[in-house]
Amino acid sequence: RALDESEVLRFELILEQVILATDVTKQGEIRQRAEPTIAQLRSCELGDAGDAAGKVDPLVARVQMMQCLMKCADLANSVRPDACAATWEDAVFQEFHREGATLLERRFEDNLPATLDPERRAEASVGFFECILMPTFKLLYSFLEALPYSRLDTVAACLSLFDVRHAVARARVDE
């Protein structure tokens, strides 16, 4: 069936919100909005439109979950085999370095390295794991954990792999 104009506009807005979730400067904002939804999901039933006290608006929950999934998909190359993941990490570092002034100016995370200088690459890698990668996948894990019948094994395996790669990056910094 064809969508009427209001449905098309609503779809476009949702699509835009989901795609913009890949913007690294939105990381903290997405997490802040999602955490109360996750808490509500853990403690209550989904409502028709969030109309009853203590119920979660299913559209809000879906959009936030889609944003989290999109963000994880954007970062998913980090779970590839080491050589591929290293190539991807290098590309991300170069992107961050090009956008460095804007990112540092906005300081979206307190523990983001104060520089993106290539000489401090290992420090930037640790910051990437701590500020972006691991919190994003932990947020997805929390969403899934709050939903009945969710399978957590894939996300848990990703988090375990990130823990190892984070430890390797941390060891480089500590050398």
Short mmCIF file of C-alpha atoms in Angstrom, two decimals:
data_model
loop_
_atom_site.label_atom_id
_atom_site.label_comp_id
_atom_site.label_asym_id
_atom_site.label_seq_id
_atom_site.Cartn_x
_atom_site.Cartn_y
_atom_site.Cartn_z
CA ARG A 1 0.00 0.00 0.00
CA ALA A 2 1.19 3.53 -0.64
CA LEU A 3 2.22 5.70 2.27
CA ASP A 4 0.44 8.97 2.80
CA GLU A 5 2.49 12.17 3.11
CA SER A 6 2.67 12.11 6.92
CA GLU A 7 3.89 8.49 6.90
CA VAL A 8 6.55 9.33 4.31
CA LEU A 9 7.76 12.26 6.41
CA ARG A 10 7.83 10.09 9.53
CA PHE A 11 9.79 7.38 7.70
CA GLU A 12 12.28 9.95 6.37
CA LEU A 13 12.76 11.38 9.87
CA ILE A 14 13.38 7.92 11.36
CA LEU A 15 15.78 7.02 8.57
CA GLU A 16 17.69 10.27 9.07
CA GLN A 17 17.92 9.69 12.84
CA VAL A 18 19.25 6.16 12.31
CA ILE A 19 21.83 7.16 9.70
CA LEU A 20 23.04 10.12 11.76
CA ALA A 21 23.80 7.69 14.58
CA THR A 22 27.06 6.94 12.74
CA ASP A 23 28.28 10.49 13.49
CA VAL A 24 30.93 10.04 16.17
CA THR A 25 29.98 13.34 17.80
CA LYS A 26 26.51 11.90 18.55
CA GLN A 27 27.94 9.04 20.64
CA GLY A 28 27.25 10.54 24.07
CA GLU A 29 23.84 11.87 23.09
CA ILE A 30 22.69 8.48 21.80
CA ARG A 31 23.85 6.77 24.97
CA GLN A 32 22.18 9.37 27.22
CA ARG A 33 18.83 8.97 25.45
CA ALA A 34 19.03 5.18 25.31
CA GLU A 35 19.90 4.44 28.94
CA PRO A 36 16.50 5.51 30.38
CA THR A 37 14.73 3.50 27.66
CA ILE A 38 16.78 0.42 28.54
CA ALA A 39 15.95 0.88 32.22
CA GLN A 40 12.25 1.12 31.36
CA LEU A 41 12.45 -1.95 29.12
CA ARG A 42 13.92 -3.92 32.02
CA SER A 43 11.11 -2.96 34.35
CA CYS A 44 7.91 -2.89 32.29
CA GLU A 45 5.91 -3.84 29.25
CA LEU A 46 5.87 -1.99 25.95
CA GLY A 47 2.93 0.38 25.60
CA ASP A 48 0.97 1.28 22.50
CA ALA A 49 2.49 4.75 22.35
CA GLY A 50 3.98 5.27 25.75
CA ASP A 51 0.57 6.43 26.90
CA ALA A 52 0.46 4.56 30.22
CA ALA A 53 2.71 5.49 33.11
CA GLY A 54 5.80 3.31 33.25
CA LYS A 55 5.49 2.05 29.70
CA VAL A 56 7.98 2.52 26.91
CA ASP A 57 6.98 4.10 23.62
CA PRO A 58 7.72 1.27 21.17
CA LEU A 59 8.63 3.69 18.37
CA VAL A 60 11.19 5.43 20.59
CA ALA A 61 12.64 2.08 21.66
CA ARG A 62 12.80 0.84 18.06
CA VAL A 63 14.50 3.99 16.77
CA GLN A 64 17.03 3.94 19.59
CA MET A 65 17.73 0.25 19.00
CA MET A 66 18.12 0.89 15.26
CA GLN A 67 20.54 3.74 16.02
CA CYS A 68 22.57 1.45 18.23
CA LEU A 69 22.59 -1.31 15.60
CA MET A 70 23.60 1.17 12.88
CA LYS A 71 26.43 2.47 15.06
CA CYS A 72 27.63 -1.08 15.76
CA ALA A 73 27.45 -1.94 12.05
CA ASP A 74 29.51 1.17 11.33
CA LEU A 75 32.16 -0.10 13.78
CA ALA A 76 31.86 -3.81 12.96
CA ASN A 77 35.11 -4.06 11.00
CA SER A 78 36.80 -4.09 14.39
CA VAL A 79 35.72 -7.72 14.83
CA ARG A 80 37.30 -8.92 11.60
CA PRO A 81 40.57 -10.88 11.64
CA ASP A 82 43.54 -8.91 12.96
CA ALA A 83 45.03 -7.85 9.60
CA CYS A 84 41.70 -6.56 8.30
CA ALA A 85 40.84 -4.92 11.61
CA ALA A 86 44.24 -3.18 11.64
CA THR A 87 43.67 -1.84 8.12
CA TRP A 88 40.25 -0.55 9.14
CA GLU A 89 41.60 0.96 12.37
CA ASP A 90 44.21 2.81 10.31
CA ALA A 91 41.49 4.22 8.04
CA VAL A 92 39.46 5.33 11.07
CA PHE A 93 42.54 6.93 12.61
CA GLN A 94 43.17 8.86 9.38
CA GLU A 95 39.53 10.01 9.33
CA PHE A 96 39.77 11.12 12.96
CA HIS A 97 43.05 12.88 12.21
CA ARG A 98 41.44 14.80 9.32
CA GLU A 99 38.51 15.76 11.54
CA GLY A 100 40.68 16.15 14.61
CA ALA A 101 40.22 19.86 15.20
CA THR A 102 36.43 19.56 15.17
CA LEU A 103 36.41 16.48 17.40
CA LEU A 104 38.82 17.98 19.90
CA GLU A 105 36.93 21.26 19.93
CA ARG A 106 33.68 19.47 20.75
CA ARG A 107 35.33 17.00 23.21
CA PHE A 108 32.37 14.63 23.08
CA GLU A 109 34.05 12.35 25.63
CA ASP A 110 36.22 13.43 28.55
CA ASN A 111 38.77 10.69 28.02
CA LEU A 112 39.24 11.29 24.29
CA PRO A 113 42.97 11.80 23.77
CA ALA A 114 43.87 15.48 23.79
CA THR A 115 45.63 15.02 20.47
CA LEU A 116 45.24 12.97 17.35
CA ASP A 117 48.91 13.41 16.44
CA PRO A 118 50.16 10.31 14.55
CA GLU A 119 53.03 10.13 17.05
CA ARG A 120 50.41 9.30 19.69
CA ARG A 121 48.64 6.67 17.60
CA ALA A 122 48.59 4.02 20.34
CA GLU A 123 46.96 6.47 22.76
CA ALA A 124 44.34 7.32 20.14
CA SER A 125 43.65 3.59 19.65
CA VAL A 126 43.05 3.14 23.36
CA GLY A 127 40.76 6.18 23.32
CA PHE A 128 38.85 4.71 20.38
CA PHE A 129 38.27 1.46 22.26
CA GLU A 130 37.36 3.19 25.54
CA CYS A 131 35.28 6.09 24.19
CA ILE A 132 33.58 4.67 21.13
CA LEU A 133 33.85 0.99 20.35
CA MET A 134 33.29 -0.71 23.69
CA PRO A 135 30.59 1.67 25.00
CA THR A 136 28.63 1.27 21.74
CA PHE A 137 28.65 -2.52 21.85
CA LYS A 138 27.92 -2.49 25.60
CA LEU A 139 24.89 -0.30 24.86
CA LEU A 140 23.70 -2.82 22.27
CA TYR A 141 24.27 -5.62 24.79
CA SER A 142 22.18 -3.71 27.36
CA PHE A 143 19.37 -3.23 24.85
CA LEU A 144 19.34 -6.92 23.96
CA GLU A 145 19.63 -7.96 27.59
CA ALA A 146 16.49 -5.94 28.38
CA LEU A 147 14.45 -7.70 25.70
CA PRO A 148 12.99 -11.18 26.15
CA TYR A 149 14.36 -13.98 23.98
CA SER A 150 17.43 -12.02 22.88
CA ARG A 151 20.60 -13.86 21.97
CA LEU A 152 23.56 -12.17 23.57
CA ASP A 153 26.32 -14.54 22.45
CA THR A 154 27.44 -12.62 19.34
CA VAL A 155 27.62 -9.27 21.09
CA ALA A 156 29.34 -10.89 24.09
CA ALA A 157 31.93 -12.45 21.74
CA CYS A 158 32.57 -9.04 20.15
CA LEU A 159 33.06 -7.48 23.57
CA SER A 160 35.52 -10.23 24.54
CA LEU A 161 37.52 -9.65 21.38
CA PHE A 162 37.52 -5.90 22.02
CA ASP A 163 38.79 -6.49 25.55
CA VAL A 164 41.78 -8.37 24.12
CA ARG A 165 42.49 -5.79 21.41
CA HIS A 166 42.08 -2.99 23.95
CA ALA A 167 44.62 -4.69 26.24
CA VAL A 168 47.08 -4.94 23.33
CA ALA A 169 46.61 -1.25 22.50
CA ARG A 170 46.95 -0.34 26.19
CA ALA A 171 50.20 -2.35 26.41
CA ARG A 172 51.62 -0.31 23.49
CA VAL A 173 50.86 2.90 25.36
CA ASP A 174 52.43 1.61 28.55
CA GLU A 175 55.69 0.59 26.81
#
